[in-house]
Short mmCIF file of C-alpha atoms and ligand atoms in Angstrom, two decimals:
data_model
loop_
_atom_site.label_atom_id
_atom_site.label_comp_id
_atom_site.label_asym_id
_atom_site.label_seq_id
_atom_site.Cartn_x
_atom_site.Cartn_y
_atom_site.Cartn_z
CA MET A 1 0.00 0.00 0.00
CA PHE A 2 1.28 3.47 -0.91
CA LEU A 3 2.80 5.32 2.02
CA HIS A 4 1.86 9.01 1.86
CA ASP A 5 3.90 11.73 3.55
CA ALA A 6 0.76 12.94 5.29
CA VAL A 7 -2.83 11.83 5.63
CA ILE A 8 -5.22 14.66 6.48
CA ILE A 9 -8.50 13.60 8.08
CA GLY A 10 -11.23 16.16 7.38
CA GLY A 11 -11.84 18.57 4.52
CA GLY A 12 -12.84 21.76 6.33
CA PRO A 13 -10.74 24.93 6.36
CA ALA A 14 -8.07 23.37 8.64
CA GLY A 15 -7.64 20.24 6.52
CA LEU A 16 -7.71 22.04 3.18
CA THR A 17 -5.17 24.63 4.37
CA ALA A 18 -2.85 21.90 5.63
CA GLY A 19 -3.16 20.25 2.21
CA ILE A 20 -2.40 23.51 0.39
CA TYR A 21 0.75 24.12 2.44
CA LEU A 22 2.03 20.54 2.25
CA CYS A 23 1.47 20.10 -1.48
CA ARG A 24 2.95 23.50 -2.28
CA ALA A 25 6.05 22.50 -0.29
CA GLY A 26 6.37 19.36 -2.41
CA PHE A 27 5.05 16.76 0.01
CA ASP A 28 2.67 14.01 -0.93
CA ALA A 29 -0.58 14.56 0.96
CA VAL A 30 -3.95 12.85 0.79
CA LEU A 31 -7.11 14.19 2.40
CA VAL A 32 -9.85 11.83 3.57
CA ASP A 33 -13.35 13.22 4.09
CA ARG A 34 -16.66 11.36 4.40
CA SER A 35 -18.46 13.99 2.34
CA PRO A 36 -17.91 14.41 -1.41
CA VAL A 37 -18.56 18.14 -0.88
CA LEU A 38 -15.49 19.55 0.84
CA GLY A 39 -15.55 22.55 3.16
CA GLY A 40 -17.15 21.10 6.30
CA GLN A 41 -19.14 23.56 8.38
CA MET A 42 -18.39 26.38 5.92
CA ASN A 43 -21.05 24.84 3.70
CA LEU A 44 -23.65 25.51 6.39
CA THR A 45 -22.88 29.20 6.76
CA GLU A 46 -24.84 31.60 4.64
CA LYS A 47 -22.69 34.66 5.00
CA ILE A 48 -19.15 35.08 6.33
CA GLU A 49 -18.07 38.60 7.25
CA ASN A 50 -15.05 37.92 9.42
CA TYR A 51 -12.75 36.01 7.07
CA PRO A 52 -9.92 38.37 6.08
CA GLY A 53 -9.83 39.40 2.45
CA TYR A 54 -13.59 39.25 1.98
CA LEU A 55 -16.02 41.88 3.19
CA SER A 56 -18.66 39.22 2.74
CA ILE A 57 -18.63 35.78 1.11
CA SER A 58 -20.96 32.79 1.25
CA GLY A 59 -19.64 29.71 3.06
CA PRO A 60 -20.04 27.32 0.10
CA GLU A 61 -18.23 29.80 -2.18
CA LEU A 62 -15.27 30.09 0.18
CA ALA A 63 -15.21 26.30 0.60
CA LYS A 64 -15.12 25.79 -3.17
CA LYS A 65 -12.27 28.27 -3.58
CA MET A 66 -10.20 26.42 -0.96
CA GLU A 67 -10.97 23.05 -2.56
CA VAL A 68 -10.04 24.23 -6.07
CA GLN A 69 -6.77 25.70 -4.79
CA ALA A 70 -5.84 22.55 -2.85
CA LYS A 71 -6.60 20.25 -5.79
CA LYS A 72 -4.69 22.47 -8.20
CA LEU A 73 -1.63 22.18 -5.98
CA GLY A 74 -1.90 18.39 -6.06
CA LEU A 75 -3.85 17.41 -2.96
CA LYS A 76 -5.35 13.95 -3.43
CA ILE A 77 -8.87 13.43 -2.12
CA VAL A 78 -10.39 10.17 -0.85
CA THR A 79 -14.12 10.15 -0.07
CA ALA A 80 -14.48 7.73 2.83
CA GLU A 81 -15.39 7.65 6.50
CA VAL A 82 -12.44 7.13 8.82
CA THR A 83 -13.26 4.46 11.39
CA LYS A 84 -9.93 4.05 13.15
CA VAL A 85 -6.39 5.35 13.18
CA LYS A 86 -4.19 2.40 14.07
CA LEU A 87 -1.29 3.37 16.25
CA THR A 88 1.69 1.12 15.72
CA GLN A 89 5.14 1.17 17.24
CA ARG A 90 6.42 2.19 13.83
CA ASN A 91 6.32 5.58 12.17
CA GLU A 92 3.73 4.63 9.57
CA LYS A 93 0.11 5.24 10.50
CA VAL A 94 -2.72 3.11 9.16
CA ILE A 95 -6.02 4.92 8.67
CA GLU A 96 -8.93 2.50 8.41
CA THR A 97 -11.96 3.69 6.47
CA ASN A 98 -15.20 2.19 5.20
CA MET A 99 -13.52 2.11 1.76
CA GLY A 100 -10.26 0.44 2.82
CA GLU A 101 -6.99 1.55 4.36
CA VAL A 102 -4.83 4.61 3.72
CA LYS A 103 -1.26 4.78 5.01
CA GLY A 104 0.83 7.80 5.95
CA LEU A 105 4.02 8.71 7.74
CA THR A 106 2.15 11.48 9.54
CA VAL A 107 -1.49 12.33 10.22
CA ILE A 108 -3.26 15.64 10.67
CA VAL A 109 -6.63 15.21 12.38
CA ALA A 110 -8.87 18.03 11.18
CA SER A 111 -12.18 16.25 11.57
CA GLY A 112 -14.09 19.14 13.16
CA SER A 113 -17.13 18.83 15.35
CA GLU A 114 -20.86 18.32 15.02
CA PRO A 115 -23.92 19.83 16.70
CA LYS A 116 -24.67 18.73 20.24
CA LYS A 117 -28.13 17.21 20.59
CA LEU A 118 -30.71 18.34 23.15
CA GLY A 119 -31.70 14.75 23.87
CA VAL A 120 -35.42 15.47 24.29
CA LYS A 121 -38.50 13.67 23.02
CA GLY A 122 -39.37 14.67 19.46
CA GLU A 123 -35.84 15.77 18.52
CA LYS A 124 -35.13 12.72 16.36
CA GLU A 125 -38.72 12.29 15.20
CA PHE A 126 -39.04 15.83 13.81
CA LEU A 127 -35.53 16.15 12.41
CA GLY A 128 -35.91 17.76 8.99
CA ARG A 129 -39.58 18.48 9.74
CA GLY A 130 -39.06 21.50 11.92
CA VAL A 131 -36.10 20.41 14.04
CA SER A 132 -32.87 21.70 12.59
CA TYR A 133 -29.21 22.28 13.44
CA CYS A 134 -28.68 24.58 10.45
CA ALA A 135 -30.62 27.82 10.08
CA THR A 136 -28.88 28.62 6.80
CA CYS A 137 -30.07 25.34 5.31
CA ASP A 138 -33.58 25.14 6.76
CA GLY A 139 -34.48 28.69 7.79
CA PRO A 140 -35.90 29.65 4.37
CA PHE A 141 -38.64 26.99 4.81
CA PHE A 142 -40.12 29.09 7.62
CA LYS A 143 -40.81 32.39 5.89
CA ASN A 144 -43.15 34.54 8.02
CA LYS A 145 -43.54 31.74 10.59
CA GLU A 146 -42.73 31.73 14.30
CA VAL A 147 -39.56 29.83 15.11
CA ALA A 148 -37.47 29.18 18.20
CA VAL A 149 -33.73 28.92 18.73
CA VAL A 150 -32.28 27.21 21.79
CA GLY A 151 -28.85 28.18 23.17
CA GLY A 152 -27.05 31.27 24.37
CA GLY A 153 -23.63 31.19 22.66
CA ASP A 154 -22.30 32.80 19.48
CA ALA A 155 -23.94 30.23 17.23
CA ALA A 156 -27.44 30.58 18.72
CA VAL A 157 -27.34 34.35 18.56
CA THR A 158 -25.80 34.52 15.04
CA GLU A 159 -28.45 32.17 13.71
CA ALA A 160 -31.31 33.87 15.58
CA LEU A 161 -30.27 37.13 13.93
CA PHE A 162 -30.17 35.41 10.55
CA LEU A 163 -33.65 33.95 11.11
CA THR A 164 -35.13 37.40 11.83
CA LYS A 165 -34.71 38.13 8.12
CA ILE A 166 -37.00 35.23 7.24
CA ALA A 167 -39.35 34.45 10.11
CA LYS A 168 -42.11 36.59 11.56
CA LYS A 169 -40.81 36.11 15.10
CA VAL A 170 -37.81 34.37 16.66
CA LEU A 171 -37.92 33.10 20.24
CA LEU A 172 -34.48 32.71 21.78
CA ILE A 173 -34.70 30.20 24.59
CA HIS A 174 -31.80 30.08 27.01
CA ARG A 175 -31.32 28.23 30.29
CA ARG A 176 -29.62 31.23 31.93
CA ASN A 177 -30.68 34.85 32.33
CA GLU A 178 -27.92 36.27 30.15
CA LEU A 179 -26.25 35.36 26.89
CA LYS A 180 -22.80 33.83 26.65
CA ALA A 181 -22.34 35.19 23.12
CA GLN A 182 -19.76 37.90 22.37
CA LYS A 183 -20.73 41.52 23.06
CA VAL A 184 -21.26 42.63 19.47
CA LEU A 185 -23.70 39.76 18.83
CA ARG A 186 -25.43 40.18 22.19
CA GLU A 187 -26.10 43.84 21.55
CA LYS A 188 -27.39 43.23 18.03
CA ALA A 189 -29.77 40.56 19.29
CA LEU A 190 -31.00 42.53 22.29
CA GLN A 191 -31.82 45.45 20.00
CA ASN A 192 -33.61 43.31 17.42
CA LYS A 193 -37.37 43.75 17.83
CA LYS A 194 -38.12 40.42 16.13
CA ILE A 195 -36.26 38.42 18.79
CA GLN A 196 -38.12 37.57 21.97
CA PHE A 197 -35.93 36.22 24.78
CA ILE A 198 -37.16 33.46 27.02
CA TRP A 199 -34.69 33.27 29.90
CA ASN A 200 -34.03 30.58 32.52
CA THR A 201 -35.88 28.08 30.41
CA ALA A 202 -35.21 24.57 29.14
CA VAL A 203 -36.87 22.83 26.19
CA LYS A 204 -38.33 19.56 27.51
CA GLU A 205 -40.12 18.18 24.46
CA ILE A 206 -40.84 18.94 20.83
CA ILE A 207 -44.42 18.27 19.78
CA GLY A 208 -46.29 18.18 16.52
CA ASN A 209 -48.20 16.13 14.05
CA GLY A 210 -45.86 15.07 11.27
CA GLU A 211 -44.24 18.49 11.56
CA VAL A 212 -43.24 20.60 14.54
CA ARG A 213 -46.16 22.52 16.01
CA GLY A 214 -44.74 23.51 19.37
CA ILE A 215 -42.37 22.93 22.25
CA VAL A 216 -42.85 22.11 25.90
CA VAL A 217 -40.65 24.40 27.97
CA LYS A 218 -39.89 24.52 31.68
CA ASN A 219 -39.02 27.64 33.62
CA LEU A 220 -36.00 26.62 35.68
CA LYS A 221 -36.71 29.19 38.39
CA ASN A 222 -40.28 28.14 39.26
CA ASN A 223 -40.46 24.73 37.48
CA VAL A 224 -43.62 25.78 35.63
CA GLU A 225 -44.06 23.98 32.31
CA LYS A 226 -45.96 25.36 29.33
CA ILE A 227 -46.46 24.76 25.63
CA ILE A 228 -45.33 27.38 23.12
CA GLY A 229 -46.55 27.13 19.54
CA VAL A 230 -43.70 27.33 16.99
CA ASP A 231 -43.15 25.87 13.53
CA ALA A 232 -39.48 25.11 13.97
CA LEU A 233 -36.80 24.66 16.60
CA PHE A 234 -33.20 25.44 15.72
CA ILE A 235 -30.79 23.83 18.18
CA TYR A 236 -27.48 25.59 18.83
CA ILE A 237 -26.23 24.36 22.18
CA GLY A 238 -22.59 23.73 21.35
CA ARG A 239 -20.68 21.11 19.48
CA VAL A 240 -19.17 17.67 20.04
CA PRO A 241 -15.87 16.68 18.40
CA ASN A 242 -15.54 14.04 15.69
CA THR A 243 -12.65 12.32 17.37
CA GLY A 244 -13.97 8.88 18.34
CA PHE A 245 -11.80 7.15 15.72
CA ILE A 246 -8.49 8.11 17.30
CA ASP A 247 -6.95 7.21 20.62
CA VAL A 248 -4.88 10.22 21.64
CA LYS A 249 -5.14 12.38 24.77
CA LYS A 250 -8.35 14.45 24.80
CA ASP A 251 -10.06 16.93 27.14
CA GLU A 252 -13.18 16.02 29.14
CA LYS A 253 -15.42 16.82 26.17
CA GLY A 254 -13.38 14.72 23.72
CA PHE A 255 -11.53 17.54 21.96
CA ILE A 256 -7.91 16.61 21.15
CA LEU A 257 -5.18 18.07 23.35
CA THR A 258 -2.18 19.49 21.52
CA ASP A 259 0.95 21.46 22.31
CA LYS A 260 1.91 24.73 20.63
CA TYR A 261 3.14 22.86 17.53
CA LEU A 262 -0.26 21.11 17.36
CA ARG A 263 1.39 17.79 18.25
CA THR A 264 -0.90 15.29 19.94
CA SER A 265 0.15 12.74 22.53
CA GLU A 266 1.14 10.39 19.66
CA PRO A 267 4.33 11.14 17.73
CA GLY A 268 3.60 12.03 14.10
CA ILE A 269 -0.08 12.79 14.75
CA PHE A 270 -1.23 16.41 14.81
CA ALA A 271 -4.62 18.04 15.30
CA ALA A 272 -5.98 21.22 13.74
CA GLY A 273 -9.21 23.21 13.75
CA ASP A 274 -12.44 22.60 15.65
CA CYS A 275 -11.59 19.04 16.78
CA ARG A 276 -8.76 20.50 18.86
CA SER A 277 -9.20 21.52 22.48
CA ALA A 278 -9.32 25.32 22.95
CA SER A 279 -9.98 26.00 19.27
CA ALA A 280 -11.55 29.41 18.68
CA GLY A 281 -14.15 27.83 16.39
CA GLN A 282 -13.50 30.29 13.58
CA ILE A 283 -12.67 29.68 9.93
CA SER A 284 -9.63 31.94 10.20
CA SER A 285 -8.35 30.13 13.30
CA ALA A 286 -8.88 26.77 11.58
CA VAL A 287 -6.91 28.07 8.59
CA GLY A 288 -4.11 29.14 10.97
CA ASP A 289 -4.13 25.71 12.59
CA GLY A 290 -3.95 24.03 9.18
CA ALA A 291 -0.87 26.04 8.22
CA LEU A 292 0.86 25.39 11.55
CA ALA A 293 0.08 21.67 11.45
CA ALA A 294 1.57 21.51 7.95
CA PHE A 295 4.77 23.18 9.18
CA SER A 296 4.98 20.73 12.07
CA VAL A 297 4.48 17.80 9.70
CA GLN A 298 7.29 19.15 7.53
CA SER A 299 9.64 19.36 10.53
CA CYS A 300 8.69 15.84 11.44
CA LEU A 301 9.18 14.43 7.96
CA GLU A 302 12.54 16.12 7.57
CA GLY A 303 13.66 14.25 10.69
CA ILE A 304 12.99 10.77 9.31
CA ASP A 305 14.30 8.79 6.39
CA LYS A 306 11.45 8.02 4.01
CA GLU A 307 13.23 4.91 2.81
CA MET A 308 13.34 3.65 6.37
CA PRO A 309 10.01 4.59 7.88
CA TYR A 310 10.27 1.86 10.47
CA VAL A 311 12.69 3.67 12.74
CA SER A 312 11.38 4.20 16.22
CA CYS A 313 8.65 6.70 16.90
CA LYS A 314 11.03 8.39 19.29
CA ALA A 315 12.85 10.04 16.38
CA MET A 316 9.52 11.52 15.36
CA ALA A 317 8.67 12.62 18.88
CA ASP A 318 12.07 14.25 19.20
CA CYS A 319 12.00 16.07 15.89
CA PHE A 320 11.17 19.41 17.54
CA LEU A 321 13.83 19.25 20.22
P1 LIG B 1 -21.02 27.48 22.95
O1 LIG B 1 -20.29 28.76 22.90
O2 LIG B 1 -20.47 26.34 23.72
O3 LIG B 1 -22.50 27.82 23.54
C1 LIG B 1 -23.42 26.81 23.79
C2 LIG B 1 -24.65 27.42 24.46
O4 LIG B 1 -25.65 26.42 24.55
C3 LIG B 1 -24.37 27.93 25.87
O5 LIG B 1 -25.05 29.13 26.07
C4 LIG B 1 -24.91 26.81 26.76
O6 LIG B 1 -25.49 27.27 27.94
C5 LIG B 1 -26.05 26.27 25.92
N1 LIG B 1 -26.28 24.84 26.18
C6 LIG B 1 -25.37 23.84 26.23
N2 LIG B 1 -25.96 22.66 26.46
C7 LIG B 1 -27.29 22.93 26.58
C8 LIG B 1 -28.43 22.12 26.81
N3 LIG B 1 -28.33 20.79 26.99
N4 LIG B 1 -29.63 22.72 26.86
C9 LIG B 1 -29.74 24.05 26.67
N5 LIG B 1 -28.71 24.86 26.45
C10 LIG B 1 -27.49 24.31 26.40
O7 LIG B 1 -21.31 26.89 21.49
P2 LIG B 1 -21.57 27.63 20.09
O8 LIG B 1 -22.45 28.79 20.25
O9 LIG B 1 -21.98 26.51 19.20
O10 LIG B 1 -20.15 28.11 19.65
C11 LIG B 1 -19.07 27.16 19.47
C12 LIG B 1 -17.81 27.91 19.04
O11 LIG B 1 -18.00 28.50 17.75
C13 LIG B 1 -17.48 29.05 19.99
O12 LIG B 1 -16.08 29.09 20.14
C14 LIG B 1 -17.98 30.28 19.26
O13 LIG B 1 -17.26 31.45 19.59
C15 LIG B 1 -17.79 29.90 17.78
N6 LIG B 1 -18.76 30.59 16.91
C16 LIG B 1 -18.51 31.89 16.52
C17 LIG B 1 -19.43 32.57 15.71
C18 LIG B 1 -19.16 33.99 15.31
O14 LIG B 1 -18.13 34.53 15.68
N7 LIG B 1 -20.04 34.61 14.55
C19 LIG B 1 -20.61 31.95 15.31
C20 LIG B 1 -20.82 30.62 15.72
C21 LIG B 1 -19.90 29.97 16.53
P3 LIG B 1 -24.60 27.66 29.22
O15 LIG B 1 -24.12 29.05 28.95
O16 LIG B 1 -25.56 27.55 30.33
O17 LIG B 1 -23.51 26.64 29.31
#
């Protein structure tokens, strides 16, 4: 089986940037992503206004530009789901996928994260019929309707603001009495007349008849439950990392721990972007991670003899010393 210089897991901004840097520097890199449409979460973002160089650009457009650039520079793409990264005592890494194995001297894990689920009755049942984790994708189905967003972070507030352009009314339901979101977003939302805040409240159940018709909510201060009629519930309560396939040191939520070179606890394996602990969750920070991970991979590869990849992992671990 062909032994690549680097296998990149995940085709979001971190993975694509790592591919761009590695291929441009003359290394042989392959990127594995389960989706044939590269770009990851960028594809779910309608409008990006904080990516340098663009006053405003759509997520799918930015994703396409990154993909075209990476492919032009020689990045190979494999569409497959990674199931396991086998850690051996040798320098080569075996990446098991549902389409077979891919082998590399180094690995960059850039597999991102996915929406956290509420775990309430009706969430699975009404998925795609009023329950959504993507306002950009599903918001337009609810023109002039009443919708609810649950969460209090940047994502919930950004998407609630987006939904005000489509829906008649947006309820923002949060379990605390203040938002966690950054100041600029908080202020925009608090000033928006179309957003109604429902504080100290948890969503207990999603109800409907084929489609969402309402939610059962509970006031956490007085434990009073009531039904609120809405046509959709957009869930933005954080993210969980896609890191189950790899056994490296992680934080309590499963995000991969790295050092300042983005090295993981396993020599030759690096992590970049949203799957990494303490990631800023931004496209620009993921891009920065991708570039740094590529530099670290280069340092690593320069420290080992490609003709003799079976030398001890220690050489790889020591390549930064
Ligand atoms: P987040 O910052 O972790 O916020 C999650 C929110 O959901 C918190 O307010 C949390 O409440 C609430 N929550 C968590 N579990 C809940 C549950 N079971 N039931 C009800 N509420 C629950 O996550 P995020 O908003 O998805 O953002 C993730 C990262 O992406 C952040 O780093 C963020 O800065 C970034 N981001 C940035 C932008 C932007 O800059 N425009 C947009 C989107 C995301 P508590 O406060 O009570 O814990």
